[in-house]
Coordinates of C-alpha atoms and ligand atoms in Angstrom, one line a residue:
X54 CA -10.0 15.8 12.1
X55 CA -12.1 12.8 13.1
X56 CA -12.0 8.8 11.2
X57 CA -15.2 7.2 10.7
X58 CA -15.9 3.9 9.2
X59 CA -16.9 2.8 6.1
X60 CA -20.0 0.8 7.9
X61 CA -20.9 3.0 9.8
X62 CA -21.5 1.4 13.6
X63 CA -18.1 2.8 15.3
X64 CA -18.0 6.3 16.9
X65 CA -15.0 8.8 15.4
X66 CA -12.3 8.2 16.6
X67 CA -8.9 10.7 16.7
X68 CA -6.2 10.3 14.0
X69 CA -3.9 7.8 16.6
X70 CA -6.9 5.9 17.6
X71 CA -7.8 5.0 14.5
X72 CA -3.8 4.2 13.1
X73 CA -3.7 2.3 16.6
X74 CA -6.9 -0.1 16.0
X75 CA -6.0 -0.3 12.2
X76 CA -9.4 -2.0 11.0
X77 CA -12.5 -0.5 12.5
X78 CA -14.4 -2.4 15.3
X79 CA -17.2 -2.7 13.3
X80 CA -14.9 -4.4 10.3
X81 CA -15.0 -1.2 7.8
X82 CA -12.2 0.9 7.1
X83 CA -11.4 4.3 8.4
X84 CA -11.5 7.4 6.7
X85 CA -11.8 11.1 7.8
X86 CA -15.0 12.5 8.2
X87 CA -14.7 15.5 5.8
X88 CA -11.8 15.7 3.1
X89 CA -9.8 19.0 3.1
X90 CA -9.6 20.8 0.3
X91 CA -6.1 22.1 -1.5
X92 CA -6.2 25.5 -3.1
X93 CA -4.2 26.5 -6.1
X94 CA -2.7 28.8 -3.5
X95 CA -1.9 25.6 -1.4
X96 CA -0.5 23.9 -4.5
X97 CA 2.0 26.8 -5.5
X98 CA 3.1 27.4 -1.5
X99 CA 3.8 23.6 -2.1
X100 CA 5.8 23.7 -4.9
X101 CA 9.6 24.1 -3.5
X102 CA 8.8 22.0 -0.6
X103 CA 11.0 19.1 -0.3
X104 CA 9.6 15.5 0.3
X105 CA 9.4 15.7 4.3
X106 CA 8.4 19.2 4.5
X107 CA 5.8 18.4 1.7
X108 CA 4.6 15.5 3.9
X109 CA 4.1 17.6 7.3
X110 CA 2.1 20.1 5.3
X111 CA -0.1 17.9 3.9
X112 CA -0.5 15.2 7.2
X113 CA -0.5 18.2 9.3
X114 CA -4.2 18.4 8.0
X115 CA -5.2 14.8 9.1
X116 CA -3.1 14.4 12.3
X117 CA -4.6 16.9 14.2
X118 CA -4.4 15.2 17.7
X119 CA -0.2 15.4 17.5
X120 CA 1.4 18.6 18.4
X121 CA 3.0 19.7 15.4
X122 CA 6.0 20.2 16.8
X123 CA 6.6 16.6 17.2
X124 CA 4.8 15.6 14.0
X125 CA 7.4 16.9 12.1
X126 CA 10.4 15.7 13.2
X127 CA 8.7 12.2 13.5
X128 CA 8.0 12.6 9.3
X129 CA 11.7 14.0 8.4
X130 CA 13.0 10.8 10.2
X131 CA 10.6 8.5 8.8
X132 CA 12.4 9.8 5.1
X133 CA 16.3 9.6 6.7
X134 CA 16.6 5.8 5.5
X135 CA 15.8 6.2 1.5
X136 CA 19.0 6.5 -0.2
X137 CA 18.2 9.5 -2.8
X138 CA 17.8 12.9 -2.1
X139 CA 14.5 13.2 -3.8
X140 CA 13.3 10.3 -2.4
X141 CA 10.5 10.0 -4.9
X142 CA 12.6 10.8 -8.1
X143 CA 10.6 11.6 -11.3
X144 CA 12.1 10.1 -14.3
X145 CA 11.2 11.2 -17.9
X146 CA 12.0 8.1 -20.4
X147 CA 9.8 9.6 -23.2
X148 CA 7.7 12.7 -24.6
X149 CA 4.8 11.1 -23.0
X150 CA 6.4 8.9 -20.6
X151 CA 7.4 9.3 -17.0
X152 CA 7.9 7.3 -14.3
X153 CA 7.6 8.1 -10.2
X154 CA 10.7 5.8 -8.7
X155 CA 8.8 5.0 -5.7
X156 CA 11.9 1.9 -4.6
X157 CA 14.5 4.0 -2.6
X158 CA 13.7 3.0 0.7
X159 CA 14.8 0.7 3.0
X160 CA 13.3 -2.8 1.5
X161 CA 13.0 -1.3 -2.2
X162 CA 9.5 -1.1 -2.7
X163 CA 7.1 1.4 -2.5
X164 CA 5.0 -0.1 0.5
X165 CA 8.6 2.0 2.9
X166 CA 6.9 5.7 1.9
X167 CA 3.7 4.5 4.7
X168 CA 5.5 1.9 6.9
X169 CA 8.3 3.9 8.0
X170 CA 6.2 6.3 8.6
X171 CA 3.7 3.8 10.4
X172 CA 7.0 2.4 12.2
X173 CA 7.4 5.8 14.3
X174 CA 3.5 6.8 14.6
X175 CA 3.7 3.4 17.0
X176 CA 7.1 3.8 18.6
X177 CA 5.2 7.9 19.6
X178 CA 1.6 5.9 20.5
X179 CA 3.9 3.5 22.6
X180 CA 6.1 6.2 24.6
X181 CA 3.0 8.8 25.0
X182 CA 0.7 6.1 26.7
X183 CA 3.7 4.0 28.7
X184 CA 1.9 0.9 26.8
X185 CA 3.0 -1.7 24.5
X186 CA 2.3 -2.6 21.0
X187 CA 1.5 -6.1 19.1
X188 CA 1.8 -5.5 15.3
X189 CA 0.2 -8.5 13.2
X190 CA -0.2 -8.3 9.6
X191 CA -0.2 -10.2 6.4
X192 CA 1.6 -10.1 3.3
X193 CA 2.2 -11.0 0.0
X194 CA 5.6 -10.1 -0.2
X195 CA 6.9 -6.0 0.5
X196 CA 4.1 -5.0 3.0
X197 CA 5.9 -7.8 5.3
X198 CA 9.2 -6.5 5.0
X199 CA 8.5 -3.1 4.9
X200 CA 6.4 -3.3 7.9
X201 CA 9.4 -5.2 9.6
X202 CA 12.0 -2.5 8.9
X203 CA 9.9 -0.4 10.2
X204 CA 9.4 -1.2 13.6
X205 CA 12.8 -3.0 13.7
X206 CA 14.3 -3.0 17.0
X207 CA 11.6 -0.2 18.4
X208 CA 11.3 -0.5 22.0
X209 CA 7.8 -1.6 23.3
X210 CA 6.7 -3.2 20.6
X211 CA 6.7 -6.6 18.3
X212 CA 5.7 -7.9 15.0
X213 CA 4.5 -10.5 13.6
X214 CA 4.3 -11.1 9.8
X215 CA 2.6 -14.0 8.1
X216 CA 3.5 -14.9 4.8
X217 CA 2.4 -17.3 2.3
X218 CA 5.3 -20.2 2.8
X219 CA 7.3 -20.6 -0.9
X220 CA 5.4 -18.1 -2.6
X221 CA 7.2 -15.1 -1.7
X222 CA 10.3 -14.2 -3.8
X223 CA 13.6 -15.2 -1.6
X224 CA 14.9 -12.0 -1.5
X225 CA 11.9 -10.8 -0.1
X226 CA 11.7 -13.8 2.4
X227 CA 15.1 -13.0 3.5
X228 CA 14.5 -9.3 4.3
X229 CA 12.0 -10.6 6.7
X230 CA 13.7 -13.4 8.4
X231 CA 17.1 -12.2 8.4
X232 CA 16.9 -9.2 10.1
X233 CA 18.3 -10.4 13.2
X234 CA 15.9 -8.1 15.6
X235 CA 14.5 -9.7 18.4
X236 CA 10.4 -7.9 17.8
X237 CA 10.2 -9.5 14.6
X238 CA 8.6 -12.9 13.9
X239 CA 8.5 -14.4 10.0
X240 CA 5.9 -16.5 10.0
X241 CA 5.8 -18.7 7.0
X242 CA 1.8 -19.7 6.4
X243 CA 0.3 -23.2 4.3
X244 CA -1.6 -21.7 1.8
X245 CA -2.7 -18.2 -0.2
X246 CA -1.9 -14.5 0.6
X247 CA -6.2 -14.3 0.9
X248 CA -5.8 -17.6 3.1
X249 CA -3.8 -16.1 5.7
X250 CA -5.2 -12.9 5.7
X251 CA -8.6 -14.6 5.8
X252 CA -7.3 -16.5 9.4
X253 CA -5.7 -12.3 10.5
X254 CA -9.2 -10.6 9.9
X255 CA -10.7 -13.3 12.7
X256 CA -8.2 -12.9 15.0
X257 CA -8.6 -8.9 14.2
X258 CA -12.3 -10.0 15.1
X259 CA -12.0 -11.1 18.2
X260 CA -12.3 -8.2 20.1
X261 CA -11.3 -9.8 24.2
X262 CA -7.8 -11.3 22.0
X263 CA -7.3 -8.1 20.0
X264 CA -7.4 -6.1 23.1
X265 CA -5.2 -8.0 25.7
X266 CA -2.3 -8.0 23.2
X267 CA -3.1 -4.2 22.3
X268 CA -3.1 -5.6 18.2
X269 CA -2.6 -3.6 15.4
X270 CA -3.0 -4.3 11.9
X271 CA -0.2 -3.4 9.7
X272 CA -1.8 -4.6 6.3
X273 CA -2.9 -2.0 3.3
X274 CA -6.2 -1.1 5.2
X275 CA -4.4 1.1 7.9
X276 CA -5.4 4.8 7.2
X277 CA -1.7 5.7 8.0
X278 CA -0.5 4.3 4.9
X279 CA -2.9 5.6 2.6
X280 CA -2.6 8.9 3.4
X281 CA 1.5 8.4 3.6
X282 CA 0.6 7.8 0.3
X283 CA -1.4 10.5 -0.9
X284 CA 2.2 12.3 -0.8
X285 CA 4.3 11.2 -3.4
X286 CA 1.1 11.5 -6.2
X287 CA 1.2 15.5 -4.3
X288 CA 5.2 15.6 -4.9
X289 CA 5.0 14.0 -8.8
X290 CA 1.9 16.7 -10.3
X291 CA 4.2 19.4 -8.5
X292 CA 7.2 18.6 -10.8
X293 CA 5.0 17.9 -14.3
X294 CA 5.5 20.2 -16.9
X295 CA 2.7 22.5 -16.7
X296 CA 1.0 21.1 -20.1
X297 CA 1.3 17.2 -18.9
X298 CA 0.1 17.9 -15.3
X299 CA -3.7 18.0 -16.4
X300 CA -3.6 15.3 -19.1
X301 CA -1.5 12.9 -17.2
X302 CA -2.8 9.4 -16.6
X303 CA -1.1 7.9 -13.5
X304 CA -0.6 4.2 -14.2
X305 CA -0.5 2.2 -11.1
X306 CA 0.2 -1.7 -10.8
X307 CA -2.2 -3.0 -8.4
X308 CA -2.8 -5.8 -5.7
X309 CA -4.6 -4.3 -2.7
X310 CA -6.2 -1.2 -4.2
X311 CA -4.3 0.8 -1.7
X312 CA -1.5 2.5 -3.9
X313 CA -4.3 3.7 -6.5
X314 CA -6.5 4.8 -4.0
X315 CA -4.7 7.4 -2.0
X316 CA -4.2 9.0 -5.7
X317 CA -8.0 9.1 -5.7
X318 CA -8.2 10.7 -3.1
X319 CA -6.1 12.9 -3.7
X320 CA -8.1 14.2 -6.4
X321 CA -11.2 15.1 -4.1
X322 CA -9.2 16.7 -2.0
X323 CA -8.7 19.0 -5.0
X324 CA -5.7 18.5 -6.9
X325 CA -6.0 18.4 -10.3
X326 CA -5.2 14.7 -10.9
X327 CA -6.9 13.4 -14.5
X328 CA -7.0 10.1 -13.5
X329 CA -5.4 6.5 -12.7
X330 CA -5.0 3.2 -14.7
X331 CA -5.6 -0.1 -12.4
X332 CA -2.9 -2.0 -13.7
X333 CA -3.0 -5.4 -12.6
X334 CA -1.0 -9.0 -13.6
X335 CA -3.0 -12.3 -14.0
X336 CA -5.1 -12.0 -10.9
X337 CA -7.6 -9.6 -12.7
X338 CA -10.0 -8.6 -10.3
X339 CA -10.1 -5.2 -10.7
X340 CA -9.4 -5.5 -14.2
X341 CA -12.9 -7.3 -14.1
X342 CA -14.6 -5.0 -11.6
X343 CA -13.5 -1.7 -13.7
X344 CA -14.5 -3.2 -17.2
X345 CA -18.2 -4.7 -16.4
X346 CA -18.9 -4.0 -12.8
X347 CA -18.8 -7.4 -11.6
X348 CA -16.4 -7.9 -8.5
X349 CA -16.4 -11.5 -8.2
X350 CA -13.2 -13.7 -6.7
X351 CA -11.4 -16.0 -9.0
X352 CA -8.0 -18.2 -7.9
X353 CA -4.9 -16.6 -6.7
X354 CA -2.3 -18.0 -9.6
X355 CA 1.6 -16.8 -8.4
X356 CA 2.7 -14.8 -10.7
X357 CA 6.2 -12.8 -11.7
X358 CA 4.7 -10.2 -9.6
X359 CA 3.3 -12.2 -6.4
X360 CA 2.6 -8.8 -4.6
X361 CA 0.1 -8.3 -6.6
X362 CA -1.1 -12.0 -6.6
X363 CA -4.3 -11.1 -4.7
X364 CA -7.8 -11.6 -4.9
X365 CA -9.4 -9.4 -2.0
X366 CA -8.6 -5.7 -2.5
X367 CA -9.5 -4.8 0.7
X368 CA -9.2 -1.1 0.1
X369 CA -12.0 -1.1 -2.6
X370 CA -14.5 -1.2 0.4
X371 CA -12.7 2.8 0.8
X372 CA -13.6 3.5 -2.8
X373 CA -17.0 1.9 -2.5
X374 CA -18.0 4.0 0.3
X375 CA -18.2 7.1 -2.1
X376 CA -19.0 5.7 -5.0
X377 CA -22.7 4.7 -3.0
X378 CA -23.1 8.4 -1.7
X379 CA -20.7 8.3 1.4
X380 CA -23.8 5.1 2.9
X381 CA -22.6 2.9 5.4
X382 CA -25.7 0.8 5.2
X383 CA -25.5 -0.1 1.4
X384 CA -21.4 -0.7 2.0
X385 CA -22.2 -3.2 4.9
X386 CA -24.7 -4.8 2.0
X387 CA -22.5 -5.3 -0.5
X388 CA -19.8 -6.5 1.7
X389 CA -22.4 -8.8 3.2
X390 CA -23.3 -10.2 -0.2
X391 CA -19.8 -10.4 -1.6
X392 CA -18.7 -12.4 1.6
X393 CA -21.4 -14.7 1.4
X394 CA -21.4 -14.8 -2.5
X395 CA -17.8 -14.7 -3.4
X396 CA -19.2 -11.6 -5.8
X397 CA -21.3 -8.5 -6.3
X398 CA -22.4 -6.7 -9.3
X399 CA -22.9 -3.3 -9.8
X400 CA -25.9 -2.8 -12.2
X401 CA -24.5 1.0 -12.3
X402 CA -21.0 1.1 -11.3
X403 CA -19.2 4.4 -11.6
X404 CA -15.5 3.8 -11.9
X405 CA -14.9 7.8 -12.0
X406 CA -11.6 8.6 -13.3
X407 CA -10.1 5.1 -13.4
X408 CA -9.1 2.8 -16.4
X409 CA -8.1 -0.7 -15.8
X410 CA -5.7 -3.2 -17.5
X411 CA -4.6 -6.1 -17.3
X412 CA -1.5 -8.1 -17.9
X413 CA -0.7 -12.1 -18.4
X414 CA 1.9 -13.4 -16.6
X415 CA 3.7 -14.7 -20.2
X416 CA 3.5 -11.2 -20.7
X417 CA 5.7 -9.6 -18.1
X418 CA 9.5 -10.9 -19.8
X419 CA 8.4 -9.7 -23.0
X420 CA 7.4 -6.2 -21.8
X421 CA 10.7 -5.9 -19.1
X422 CA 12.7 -6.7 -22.6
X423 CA 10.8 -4.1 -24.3
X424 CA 11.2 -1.1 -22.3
X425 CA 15.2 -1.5 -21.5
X426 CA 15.4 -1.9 -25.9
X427 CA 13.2 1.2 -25.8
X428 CA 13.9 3.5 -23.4
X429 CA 17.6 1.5 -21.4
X430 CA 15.2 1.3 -18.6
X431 CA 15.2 -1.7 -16.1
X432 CA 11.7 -2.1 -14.9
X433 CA 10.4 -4.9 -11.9
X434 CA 8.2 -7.3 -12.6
X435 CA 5.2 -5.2 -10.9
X436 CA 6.2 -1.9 -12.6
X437 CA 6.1 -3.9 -16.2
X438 CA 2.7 -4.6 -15.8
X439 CA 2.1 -0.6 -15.9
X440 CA 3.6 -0.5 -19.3
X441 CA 0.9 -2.5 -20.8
X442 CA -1.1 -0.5 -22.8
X443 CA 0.2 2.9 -22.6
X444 CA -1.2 5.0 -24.6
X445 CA 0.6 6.6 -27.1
X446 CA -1.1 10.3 -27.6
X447 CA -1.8 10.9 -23.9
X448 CA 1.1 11.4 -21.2
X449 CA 1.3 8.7 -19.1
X450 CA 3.3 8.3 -15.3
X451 CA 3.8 4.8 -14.5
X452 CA 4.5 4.0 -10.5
X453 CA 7.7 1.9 -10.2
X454 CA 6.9 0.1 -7.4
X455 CA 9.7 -2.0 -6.6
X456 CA 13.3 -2.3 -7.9
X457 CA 14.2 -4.9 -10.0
X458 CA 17.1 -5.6 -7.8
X459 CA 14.6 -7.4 -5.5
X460 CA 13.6 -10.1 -8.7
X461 CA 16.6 -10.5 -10.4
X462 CA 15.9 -14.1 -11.7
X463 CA 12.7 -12.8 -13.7
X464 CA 15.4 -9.7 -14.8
X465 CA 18.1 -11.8 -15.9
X466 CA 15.2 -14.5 -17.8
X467 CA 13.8 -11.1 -19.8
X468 CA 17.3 -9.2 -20.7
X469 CA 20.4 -11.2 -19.3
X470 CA 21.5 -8.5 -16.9
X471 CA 21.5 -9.5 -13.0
X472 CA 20.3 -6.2 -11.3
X473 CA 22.0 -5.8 -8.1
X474 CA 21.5 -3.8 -4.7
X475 CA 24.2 -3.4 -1.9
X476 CA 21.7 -3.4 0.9
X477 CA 20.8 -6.9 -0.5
X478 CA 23.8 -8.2 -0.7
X479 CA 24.7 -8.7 2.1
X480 CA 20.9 -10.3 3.0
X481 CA 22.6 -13.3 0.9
X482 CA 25.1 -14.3 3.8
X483 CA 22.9 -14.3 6.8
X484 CA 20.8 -16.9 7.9
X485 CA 17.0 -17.4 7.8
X486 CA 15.0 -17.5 10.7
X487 CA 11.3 -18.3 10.0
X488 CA 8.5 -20.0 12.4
X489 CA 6.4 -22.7 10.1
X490 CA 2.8 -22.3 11.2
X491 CA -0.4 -23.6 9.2
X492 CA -3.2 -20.6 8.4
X493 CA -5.7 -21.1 11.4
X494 CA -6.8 -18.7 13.4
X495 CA -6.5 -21.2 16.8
X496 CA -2.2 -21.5 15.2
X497 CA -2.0 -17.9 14.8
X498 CA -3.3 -17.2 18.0
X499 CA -1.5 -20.0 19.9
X500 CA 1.8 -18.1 18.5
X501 CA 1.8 -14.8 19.4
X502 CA 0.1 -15.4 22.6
X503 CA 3.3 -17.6 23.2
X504 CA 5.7 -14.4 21.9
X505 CA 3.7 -10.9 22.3
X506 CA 5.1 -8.2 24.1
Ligands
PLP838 C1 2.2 -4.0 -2.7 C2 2.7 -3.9 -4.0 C3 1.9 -3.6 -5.1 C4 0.4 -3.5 -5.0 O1 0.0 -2.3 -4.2 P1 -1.5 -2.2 -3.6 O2 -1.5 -1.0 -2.7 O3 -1.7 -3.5 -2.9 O4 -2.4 -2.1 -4.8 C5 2.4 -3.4 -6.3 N1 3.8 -3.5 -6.5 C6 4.6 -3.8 -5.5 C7 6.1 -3.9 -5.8 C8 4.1 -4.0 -4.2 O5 4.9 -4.2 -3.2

C-alpha cells in the first residue's frame, strides 16, 4: 500500500515514510492510494478478535512495508498500558443509548488509542535506520500529553510539545510537564491553539530545518493516528446488537476532524457504518460548515472543553479530498482560498453521512447534570457535548473521549462529586517543569535547535 497526498505534487510514499514526514512535502495530508475493502466474511472472521488482534488485522492492510511478524507485537504493546481489559469498553446507558469509553489509556483520553501506537512506530523507524528522531507538535490539551507518554523515555528520540500557556486544564498541563523524562520538552506558547500551530506548520515548511532535525509532526494530521483510529469504530459495530448496528448514529465531539474522520473512512472501506454526528462546543466551525456549507474561521473562545477549542480542523482537508472527486488541483484551490480568505463556500457541499451539532459552553454543566440524574453516568466535559441533541427514536453511540477525572472542577461545578484517577494523583505532588516561549517561528526554532536529539 502506497500514501499520496491530498495536493497532489508529492510522489507515494511507503506506510513509514509517510508516518515519518507526518504532513506531506507539498503541505497536503496523506492518505492511501486505494482503500481496501472489508467483506462480510472479513467482518464475521473479525468478530471474536480482541482489541490488538483486531488492530493487526486491520493495519496489517495499510502497513505493508513492516514484516508482520514485528507489526504485531509492536500493536499488542502499544495496548499493554490501558487499564481495562476491553480497552475500548462499550457501555449501554439506554434502549437507544451507548457509549464507546475510549479514556482507559495512559493520559485518559482518547487521543492514547494512535499515540501509543505512534510512540513505537518511531522507537521501530529509529532502531531499523540507526537514526534519530525530533517529534514537534501542537496541542490543545490531550494530543500533547498523549503524544508525550508515548515516546516517554524512547531511546533515540525527543519531543517537543507546544501548548497554549494557561489555557490548557492543569491536569492536563501537568501530565506534560511532570513527567520527569529527559526527551520531553513542555513548551508553554503566548497565544491560541491555531497561533501556535500556525508558527509549527512554517517550521514544518521549512524543508533544509525540517530535515537536519529529522522532524516529525505528531499533531491530528499524521496518518498513523487516523487509521489507529479507524479501530475502535471496527471494535464498537462488532459488539452492536444486530438490529442497532445499521441504524446507529455515532456521535463524535469534535476539535480537529480527526476522531470523526477515521469513522468515515471506515465506512468506504465497507463497513456498514450509518453515519456520524459532528458534535462540537462553542467553537462551531463545523457546526457551520455541515449546516450551510460555509467553512469560514471565527475566534477561538476557551471553553469547558478546550480540546476542542479550535478553529482549523486540519483533517477536513482529508474529507475534502473525496468529497471533490479524489482532485488534488481543486483541494490545493480551496485551501488556497480559505488561507488567503479566512473562508470558503461550497455552493454544493455534500456532507454524506454526517450531522452536525453544536453545543454552548453554558450548556455543558447543565447536560453533565443531566445524564448522571438520567442514566448515573459521569460524562467529561467533551463527551457532554455529544449528548446534545440525541435523538430519541434512533440509536445513538456517543464517543467518550476523555474521563472526567481529568476536569474535575467543571464535574464537581455540574453535580458536586470530585471524580478521581490514581494515575493522577500522584501528578498532584510532583513538580512542573515547562519552557515559556512566545509563538514565532524564529523562538520555536531557536529552541529545539538548542535541545534536538
Ligand atoms: C482531541 C480531543 C477531541 C477532538 O478530537 P478531534 O480528533 O480533534 O476532532 C475531543 N475530545 C477530547 C477529550 C480530545 O482530547
Amino acid at each position: 500500500m502506497r500514501y499520496i497526498s491530498t495536493r497532489g505534487q508529492t510522489p507515494p510514499h511507503s506506510f513509514s515514510d509517510a508516518v515519518a514526514v507526518g504532513l506531506a512535502p507539498d503541505g497536503g495530508l496523506f492518505l492511501p492510494e486505494t482503500l481496501p475493502q472489508f467483506t462480510a466474511a472479513d467482518l464475521a472472521r473479525f468478530a471474536p478478535l480482541g482489541y490488538a488482534d483486531l488492530c493487526f488485522e486491520f493495519l496489517r492492510r495499510f502497513a505493508t512495508d513492516i514484516p508482520e511478524a514485528e507489526l504485531r507485537p509492536l500493536i499488542a504493546a502499544s495496548y499493554t498500558r490501558f487499564s481495562v481489559p476491553e480497552i475500548a469498553p462499550l457501555k449501554q446507558l439506554g434502549e437507544n443509548l451507548f457509549v464507546l469509553e475510549l479514556f482507559h489509556g495512559p493520559t485518559l483520553a482518547f487521543k492514547d488509542f494512535a499515540l501509543q501506537l505512534l510512540g513505537n512506530l518511531y522507537e521501530r523507524q529509529c532502531r531499523v535506520r540507526s537514526e534519530k528522531i525530533n517529534v514537534l507538535g501542537a496541542t490543545s490539551g490531550d494530543t500533547g500529553a498523549a503524544a508525550i507518554h508515548g515516546l516517554l523515555g524512547k531511546p533515540g528520540t525527543a519531543i517537543f510539545i507546544l501548548y497554549p500557556d494557561g489555557r490548557v486544564s492543569p491536569l492536563q498541563e501537568r501530565q506534560m510537564a511532570c513527567t520527569g523524562a529527559a526527551n520531553v520538552y513542555a513548551l508553554a506558547v503566548d497565544g491560541s491553539f491555531d497561533d501556535a500551530q500556525a508558527a509549527l506548520k512554517e517550521i514544518f515548511g521549512d524543508q533544509e530545518f525540517r530535515i537536519r532535525h529529522r522532524l516529525s509532526a505528531v499533531n491530528s494530521i499524521n496518518l498513523a493516528r487516523v487509521l489507529a483510529q479507524c479501530v475502535y469504530y471496527l471494535w464498537a459495530w462488532l459488539r452492536l446488537p444486530a438490529h442497532v448496528r445499521s441504524e446507529a448514529e455515532f456521535v463524535v465531539p469534535t476539535g480537529n476532524f480527526g476522531n470523526v474522520l477515521a469513522g468515515w473512512l471506515l465506512q468506504k472501506m465497507g463497513v456498514p457504518l450509518r453515519g456520524f454526528r459532528v458534535a462540537t462546543n462553542q467553537n462551531d466551525i463545523l457546526h457551520r460548515l455541515f449546516t450551510t456549507g460555509d467553512y469560514r474561521l471565527g475566534p477561538v473562545r476557551p471553553s469547558h472543553a478546550p480540546s476542542m477549542d479550535i478553529q482549523v480542523a486540519s483533517n477536513f482537508e482529508r474529507f475534502l479530498y473525496y468529497s471533490v472527486g479524489s482532485d488534488p488541483d481543486k483541494v490545493r484551490e480551496i485551501m488556497a482560498t480559505f488561507k488567503a480568505t479566512g473562508g470558503y463556500t461550497f455552493t454544493h457541499f455534500n456532507r454524506d453521512t454526517f450531522t452536525a451539532s453544536r453545543c454552548t459552553d453554558a450548556e455543558i454543566p447543565g447536560i453533565i447534570k443531566t445524564i448522571q440524574a438520567r442514566y448515573g453516568y459521569v460524562a467529561d466535559p467533551h463527551t457532554a457535548c455529544g449528548f446534545k441533541d440525541l435523538a430519541p427514536d434512533r440509536p445513538s453511540v456517543v464517543l467518550a473521549t476523555a474521563s472526567p477525572a481529568k476536569f474535575p472542577d467543571t464535574i464537581r461545578a455540574a453535580i458536586g462529586i470530585e471524580p478521581t484517577d490514581p494515575g493522577l494523583e500522584v501528578l498532584k505532588v510532583r513538580p512542573i517543569v515547562k519552557n515559556k516561549l512566545v509563538a514565532t517561528p524564529a523562538a520555536i526554532r531557536a529552541f529545539i535547535e538548542a535541545h534536538a536529539v
